Coordinates of C-alpha atoms and ligand atoms in Angstrom, one line a residue:
X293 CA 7.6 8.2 54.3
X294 CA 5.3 6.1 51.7
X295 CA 7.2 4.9 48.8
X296 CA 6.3 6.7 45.3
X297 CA 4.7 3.2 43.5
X298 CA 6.2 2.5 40.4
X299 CA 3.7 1.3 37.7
X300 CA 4.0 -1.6 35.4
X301 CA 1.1 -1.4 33.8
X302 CA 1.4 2.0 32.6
X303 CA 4.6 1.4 31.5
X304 CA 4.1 -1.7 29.9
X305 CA 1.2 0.3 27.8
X306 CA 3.2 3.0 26.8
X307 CA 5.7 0.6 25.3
X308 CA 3.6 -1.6 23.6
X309 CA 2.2 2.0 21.9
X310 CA 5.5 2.9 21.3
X311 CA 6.6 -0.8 19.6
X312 CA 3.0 -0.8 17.6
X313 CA 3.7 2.6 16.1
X314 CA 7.0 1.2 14.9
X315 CA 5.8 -2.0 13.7
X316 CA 3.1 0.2 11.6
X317 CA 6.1 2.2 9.9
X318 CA 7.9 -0.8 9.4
X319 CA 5.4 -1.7 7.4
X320 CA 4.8 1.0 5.9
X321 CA 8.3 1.9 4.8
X322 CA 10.1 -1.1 4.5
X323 CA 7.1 -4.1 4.0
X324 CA 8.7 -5.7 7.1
X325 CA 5.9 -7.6 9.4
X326 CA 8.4 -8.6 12.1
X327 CA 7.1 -12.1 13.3
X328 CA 6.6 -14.2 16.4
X329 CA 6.5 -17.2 16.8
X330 CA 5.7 -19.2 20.4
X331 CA 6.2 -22.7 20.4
X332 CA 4.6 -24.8 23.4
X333 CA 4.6 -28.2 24.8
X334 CA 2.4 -30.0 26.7
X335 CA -0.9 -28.1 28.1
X336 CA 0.2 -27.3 31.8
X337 CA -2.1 -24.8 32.1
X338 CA -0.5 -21.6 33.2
X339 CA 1.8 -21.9 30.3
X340 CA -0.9 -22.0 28.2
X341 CA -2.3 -18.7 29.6
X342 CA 1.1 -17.1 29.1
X343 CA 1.4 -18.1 25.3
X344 CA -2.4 -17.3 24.7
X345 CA -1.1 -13.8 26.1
X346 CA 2.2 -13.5 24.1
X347 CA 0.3 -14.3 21.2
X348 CA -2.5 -12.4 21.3
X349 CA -0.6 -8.7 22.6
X350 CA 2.0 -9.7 19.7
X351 CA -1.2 -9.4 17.1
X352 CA -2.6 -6.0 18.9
X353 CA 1.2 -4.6 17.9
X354 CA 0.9 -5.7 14.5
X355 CA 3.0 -8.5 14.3
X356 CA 2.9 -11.5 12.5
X357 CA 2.0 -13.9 15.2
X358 CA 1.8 -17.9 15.6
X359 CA 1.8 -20.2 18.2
X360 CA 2.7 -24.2 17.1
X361 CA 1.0 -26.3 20.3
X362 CA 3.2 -29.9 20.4
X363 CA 1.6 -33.2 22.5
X364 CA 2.9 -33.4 26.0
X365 CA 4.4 -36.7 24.4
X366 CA 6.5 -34.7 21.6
X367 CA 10.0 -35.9 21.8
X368 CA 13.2 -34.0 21.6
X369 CA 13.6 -34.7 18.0
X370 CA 10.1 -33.9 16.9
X371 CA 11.2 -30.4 18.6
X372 CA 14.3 -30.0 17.1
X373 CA 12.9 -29.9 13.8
X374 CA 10.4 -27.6 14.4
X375 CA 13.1 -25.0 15.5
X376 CA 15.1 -25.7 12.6
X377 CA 12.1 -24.9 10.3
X378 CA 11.7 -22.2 12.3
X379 CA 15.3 -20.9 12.3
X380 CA 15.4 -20.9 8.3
X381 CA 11.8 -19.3 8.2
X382 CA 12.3 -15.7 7.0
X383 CA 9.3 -14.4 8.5
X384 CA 9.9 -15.8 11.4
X385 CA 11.6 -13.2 13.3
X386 CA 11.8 -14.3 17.4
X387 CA 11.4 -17.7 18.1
X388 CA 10.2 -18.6 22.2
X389 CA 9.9 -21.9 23.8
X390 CA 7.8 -21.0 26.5
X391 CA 9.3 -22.9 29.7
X392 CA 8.9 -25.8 31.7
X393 CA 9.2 -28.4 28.8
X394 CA 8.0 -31.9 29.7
X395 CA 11.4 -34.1 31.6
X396 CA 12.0 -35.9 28.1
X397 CA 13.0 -33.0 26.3
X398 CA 16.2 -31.3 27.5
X399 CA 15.7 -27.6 27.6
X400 CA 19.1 -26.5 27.8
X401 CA 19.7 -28.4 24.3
X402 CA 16.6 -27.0 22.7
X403 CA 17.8 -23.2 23.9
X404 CA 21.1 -23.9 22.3
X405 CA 19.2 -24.9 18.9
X406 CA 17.7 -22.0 18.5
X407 CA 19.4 -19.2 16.3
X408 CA 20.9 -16.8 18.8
X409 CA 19.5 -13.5 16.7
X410 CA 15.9 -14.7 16.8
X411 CA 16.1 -16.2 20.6
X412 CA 13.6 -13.4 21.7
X413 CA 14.0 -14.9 25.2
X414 CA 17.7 -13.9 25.5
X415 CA 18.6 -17.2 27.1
X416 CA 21.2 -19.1 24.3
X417 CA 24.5 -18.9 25.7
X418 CA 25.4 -16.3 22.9
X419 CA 23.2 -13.9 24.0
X420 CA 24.1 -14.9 28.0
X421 CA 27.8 -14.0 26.6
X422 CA 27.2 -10.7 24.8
X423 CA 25.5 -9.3 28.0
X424 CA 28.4 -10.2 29.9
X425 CA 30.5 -8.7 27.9
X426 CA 30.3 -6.1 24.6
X427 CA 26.6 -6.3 24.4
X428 CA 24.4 -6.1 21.4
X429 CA 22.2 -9.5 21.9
X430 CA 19.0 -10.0 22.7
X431 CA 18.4 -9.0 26.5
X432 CA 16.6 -11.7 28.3
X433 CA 12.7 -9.9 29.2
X434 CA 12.0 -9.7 32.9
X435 CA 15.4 -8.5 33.5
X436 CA 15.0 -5.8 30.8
X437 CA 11.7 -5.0 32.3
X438 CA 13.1 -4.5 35.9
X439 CA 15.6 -1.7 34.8
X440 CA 13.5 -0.3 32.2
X441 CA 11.0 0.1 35.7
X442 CA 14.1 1.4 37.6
X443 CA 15.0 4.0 35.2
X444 CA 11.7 5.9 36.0
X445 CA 12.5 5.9 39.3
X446 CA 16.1 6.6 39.1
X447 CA 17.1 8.1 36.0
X448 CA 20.8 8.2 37.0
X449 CA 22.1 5.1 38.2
X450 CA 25.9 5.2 37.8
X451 CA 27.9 4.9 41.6
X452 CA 24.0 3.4 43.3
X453 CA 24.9 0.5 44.9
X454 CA 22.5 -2.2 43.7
X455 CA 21.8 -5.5 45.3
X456 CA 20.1 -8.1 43.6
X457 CA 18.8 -10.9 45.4
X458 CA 19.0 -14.4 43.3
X459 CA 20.9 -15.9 41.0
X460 CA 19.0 -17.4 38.7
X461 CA 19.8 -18.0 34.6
X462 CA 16.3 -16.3 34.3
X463 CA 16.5 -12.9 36.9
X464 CA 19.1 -12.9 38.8
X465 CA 22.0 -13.3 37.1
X466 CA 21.2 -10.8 33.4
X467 CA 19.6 -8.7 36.1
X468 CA 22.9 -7.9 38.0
X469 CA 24.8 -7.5 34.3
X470 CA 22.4 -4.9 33.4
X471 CA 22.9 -3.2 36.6
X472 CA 26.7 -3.7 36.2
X473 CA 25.9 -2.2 32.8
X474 CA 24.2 1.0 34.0
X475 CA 27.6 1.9 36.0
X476 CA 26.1 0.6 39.4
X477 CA 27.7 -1.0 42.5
X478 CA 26.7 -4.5 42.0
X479 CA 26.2 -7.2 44.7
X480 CA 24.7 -10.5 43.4
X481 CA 23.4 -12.4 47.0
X482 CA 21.7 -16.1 47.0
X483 CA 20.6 -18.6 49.4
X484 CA 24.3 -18.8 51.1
X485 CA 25.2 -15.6 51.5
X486 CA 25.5 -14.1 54.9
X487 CA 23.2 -11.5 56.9
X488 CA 21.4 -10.8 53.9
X489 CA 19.3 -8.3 56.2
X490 CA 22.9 -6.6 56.3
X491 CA 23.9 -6.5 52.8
X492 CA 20.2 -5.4 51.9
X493 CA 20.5 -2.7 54.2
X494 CA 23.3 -0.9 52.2
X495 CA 21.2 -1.1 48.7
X496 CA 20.5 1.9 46.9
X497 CA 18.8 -0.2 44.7
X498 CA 17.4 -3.6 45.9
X499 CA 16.0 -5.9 43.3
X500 CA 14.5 -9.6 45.1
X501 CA 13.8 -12.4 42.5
X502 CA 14.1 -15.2 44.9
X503 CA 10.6 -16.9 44.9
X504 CA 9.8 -16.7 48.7
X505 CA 6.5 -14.5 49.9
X506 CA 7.5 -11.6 51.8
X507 CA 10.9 -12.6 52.4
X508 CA 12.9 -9.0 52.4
X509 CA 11.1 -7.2 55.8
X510 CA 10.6 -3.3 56.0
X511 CA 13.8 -2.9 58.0
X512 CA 16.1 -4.6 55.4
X513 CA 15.6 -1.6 53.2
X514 CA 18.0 1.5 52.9
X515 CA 15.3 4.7 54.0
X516 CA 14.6 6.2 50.1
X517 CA 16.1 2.8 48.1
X518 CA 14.6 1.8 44.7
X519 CA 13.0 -1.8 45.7
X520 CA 12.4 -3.6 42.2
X521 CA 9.9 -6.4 43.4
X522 CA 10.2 -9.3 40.7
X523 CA 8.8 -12.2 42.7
X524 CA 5.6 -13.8 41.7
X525 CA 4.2 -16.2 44.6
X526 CA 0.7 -17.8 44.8
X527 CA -0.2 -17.9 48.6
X528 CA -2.8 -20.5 50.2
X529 CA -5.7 -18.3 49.7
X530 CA -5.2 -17.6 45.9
X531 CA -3.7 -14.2 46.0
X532 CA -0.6 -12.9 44.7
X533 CA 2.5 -11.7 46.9
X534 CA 6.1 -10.8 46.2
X535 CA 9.2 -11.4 47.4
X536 CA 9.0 -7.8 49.4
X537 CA 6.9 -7.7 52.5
X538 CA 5.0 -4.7 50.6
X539 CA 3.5 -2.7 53.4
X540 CA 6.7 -2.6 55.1
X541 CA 8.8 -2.0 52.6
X542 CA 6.6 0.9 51.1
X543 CA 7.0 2.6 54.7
X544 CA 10.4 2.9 53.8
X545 CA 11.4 3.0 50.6
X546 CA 11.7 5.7 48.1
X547 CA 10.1 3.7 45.5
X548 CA 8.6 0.6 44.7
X549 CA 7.2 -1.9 42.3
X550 CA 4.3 -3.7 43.7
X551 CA 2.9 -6.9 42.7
X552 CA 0.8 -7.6 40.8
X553 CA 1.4 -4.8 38.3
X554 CA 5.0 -3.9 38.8
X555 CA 7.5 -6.3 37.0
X556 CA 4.7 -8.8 35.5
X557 CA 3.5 -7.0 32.8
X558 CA 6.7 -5.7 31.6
X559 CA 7.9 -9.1 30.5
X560 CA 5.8 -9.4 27.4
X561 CA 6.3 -5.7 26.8
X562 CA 10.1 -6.4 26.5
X563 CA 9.4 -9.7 24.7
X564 CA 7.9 -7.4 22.1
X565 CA 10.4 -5.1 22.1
X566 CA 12.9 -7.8 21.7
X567 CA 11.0 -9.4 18.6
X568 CA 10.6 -5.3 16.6
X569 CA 14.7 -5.3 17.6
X570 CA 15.5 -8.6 15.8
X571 CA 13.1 -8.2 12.9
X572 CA 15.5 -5.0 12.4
X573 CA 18.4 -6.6 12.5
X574 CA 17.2 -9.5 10.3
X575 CA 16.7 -7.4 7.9
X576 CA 20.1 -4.9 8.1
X577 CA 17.4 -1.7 9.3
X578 CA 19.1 0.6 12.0
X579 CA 17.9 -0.6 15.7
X580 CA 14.8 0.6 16.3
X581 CA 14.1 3.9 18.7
X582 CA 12.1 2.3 21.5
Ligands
NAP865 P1 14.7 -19.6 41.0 O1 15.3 -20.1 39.7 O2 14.0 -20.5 41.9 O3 15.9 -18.8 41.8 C1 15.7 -18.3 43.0 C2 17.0 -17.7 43.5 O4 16.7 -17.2 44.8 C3 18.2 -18.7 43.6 O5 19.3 -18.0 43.2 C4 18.3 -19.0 45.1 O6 19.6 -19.1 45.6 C5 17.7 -17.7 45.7 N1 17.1 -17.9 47.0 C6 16.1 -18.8 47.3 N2 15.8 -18.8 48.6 C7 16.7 -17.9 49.2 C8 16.9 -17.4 50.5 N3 16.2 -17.9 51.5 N4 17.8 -16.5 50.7 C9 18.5 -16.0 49.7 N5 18.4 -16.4 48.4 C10 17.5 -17.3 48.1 O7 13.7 -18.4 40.7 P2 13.6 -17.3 39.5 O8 13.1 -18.0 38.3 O9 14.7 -16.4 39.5 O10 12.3 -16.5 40.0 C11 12.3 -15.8 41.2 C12 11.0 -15.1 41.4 O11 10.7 -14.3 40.4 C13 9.8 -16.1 41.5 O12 8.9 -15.7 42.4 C14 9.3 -16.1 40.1 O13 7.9 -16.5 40.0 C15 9.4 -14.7 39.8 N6 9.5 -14.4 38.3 C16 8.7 -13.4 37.8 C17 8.8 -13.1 36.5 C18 7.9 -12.0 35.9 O14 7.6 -11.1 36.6 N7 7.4 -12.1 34.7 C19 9.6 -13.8 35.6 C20 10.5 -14.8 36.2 C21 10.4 -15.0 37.5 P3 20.5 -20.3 45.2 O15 21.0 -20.0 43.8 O16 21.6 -20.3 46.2 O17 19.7 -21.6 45.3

């Protein structure tokens, strides 16, 4: 068997389309330019690369985009305020700190400052509680990515056991809500779980976000499983791998994301889709159809 490859690029381009086409009748109908705004610290320089990206795909949809750069040196204060001008700015729509911030600022306070309905990030404990429980925040983006990325694969997910690999605030964790959300089986496994090998093996659908290179082998995976691929891992000579020995793993499987171009791209595609769904909601329109 060779797994059916499930593409994130294509899939990320066909929801930016869909999210530009809506931004232009928004516009259109209503005068609304829903607006980003990315807010970095420091210039370490793959978070620069990821704002100049967030930025720039946020202008090809149309959006009202800005980026405010701070000094590595900025304190927590200096940040503060920013988010507060930013949180009464009405055309400011989704607010992101783009992640690691320099070890004088406290990120977890910083998150909590910002105004749950334009945390585009999903991370504020409001939005961590409303996926946990009646739903209707913002969903953080790789997470939404991965089961927007599942659902071509498996359109019907209710009863699928699902194993997610990871905990994190991040992946792990929203990940195995929104599976829990979409009526599967969920099993949430982390560095002390037991014969993970085992626990893999009875996945329908197996989603690794654990940040170690090849880590889940060809025989851990059920024969015709979903794998959902999210890690992202530099290796020694430069290229990238995932947390899914690939070759392996696409033996077996039924499907599979690889990487690059499986969950990658699908985070700024859902950051997009996050910022068009609070601009609507900012200003009392129906949820968009995405
Ligand atoms: P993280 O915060 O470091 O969390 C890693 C998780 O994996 C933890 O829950 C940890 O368990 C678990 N883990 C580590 N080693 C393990 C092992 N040997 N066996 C079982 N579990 C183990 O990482 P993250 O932020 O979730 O990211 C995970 C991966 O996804 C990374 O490769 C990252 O680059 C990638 N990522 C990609 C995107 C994207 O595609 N856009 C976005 C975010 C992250 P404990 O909790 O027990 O320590």
């Amino acid at each position: 068997m060779s797994a059916k490859l499930i593409d994130g690029k294509t899939v990320a381009r066909e929801s930016n389309a869909r999210v530009a086409a809506i931004t232009a009748e928004l516009k259109a109908r209503h005068g609304l330019v829903p607006g980003l705004t990315v807010v970095l610290v420091g210039d370490d320089p793959a978070s620069k690369v990821y704002v100049g990206s967030k930025e720039r795909e946020a202008k090809a949809a149309g959006m009202n985009s800005t980026a405010h750069r701070l000094p590595a040196t900025a304190t927590q204060i200096e940040l503060l305020a920013l988010i507060a001008r930013l949180n009464a700015d009405p055309t400011v729509h989704g607010i992101l700190v783009q992640l690691p911030l320099p070890k004088q600022i406290d990120s977890g306070a910083v998150i909590e400052a910002l105004d749950p309905d334009k945390d585009v990030d999903g991370f504020h404990t409001v939005n961590t509680g409303r996926l946990w429980s009646a739903g209707g925040g913002l969903v953080p983006c790789t997470p939404q990515g991965c089961m927007l990325l599942l659902k071509r694969a498996l359109p019907q997910t209710a009863g699928a056991h699902a194993v997610v690999l990871g905990r994190s605030i991040i992946v792990g964790k929203p990940v195995a809500a929104l599976l829990l959300g979409a009526d599967c089986t969920v099993t949430l496994a982390h560095s002390k779980s037991r014969d993970l090998p085992a626990i893999c093996r009875g996945a329908d659908v197996l989603v690794a976000a654990v940040g170690r290179p090849g880590m889940v082998r060809g025989d851990w995976i059920k024969p015709g499983a979903v794998v959902i691929d999210v890690g992202i891992n530099r290796l020694a000579d430069g290229k990238l791998a995932g947390d899914v020995a690939f070759a392996e793993a696409k033996a077996v499987a039924g499907a599979i994301t690889p990487v690059p171009g499986g969950v990658g791209p699908m985070t700024i595609a859902c950051l997009l889709r996050n910022t068009l769904i609070a601009a609507c909601r900012q200003a009392g329109l129906p949820q968009p159809a995405l």
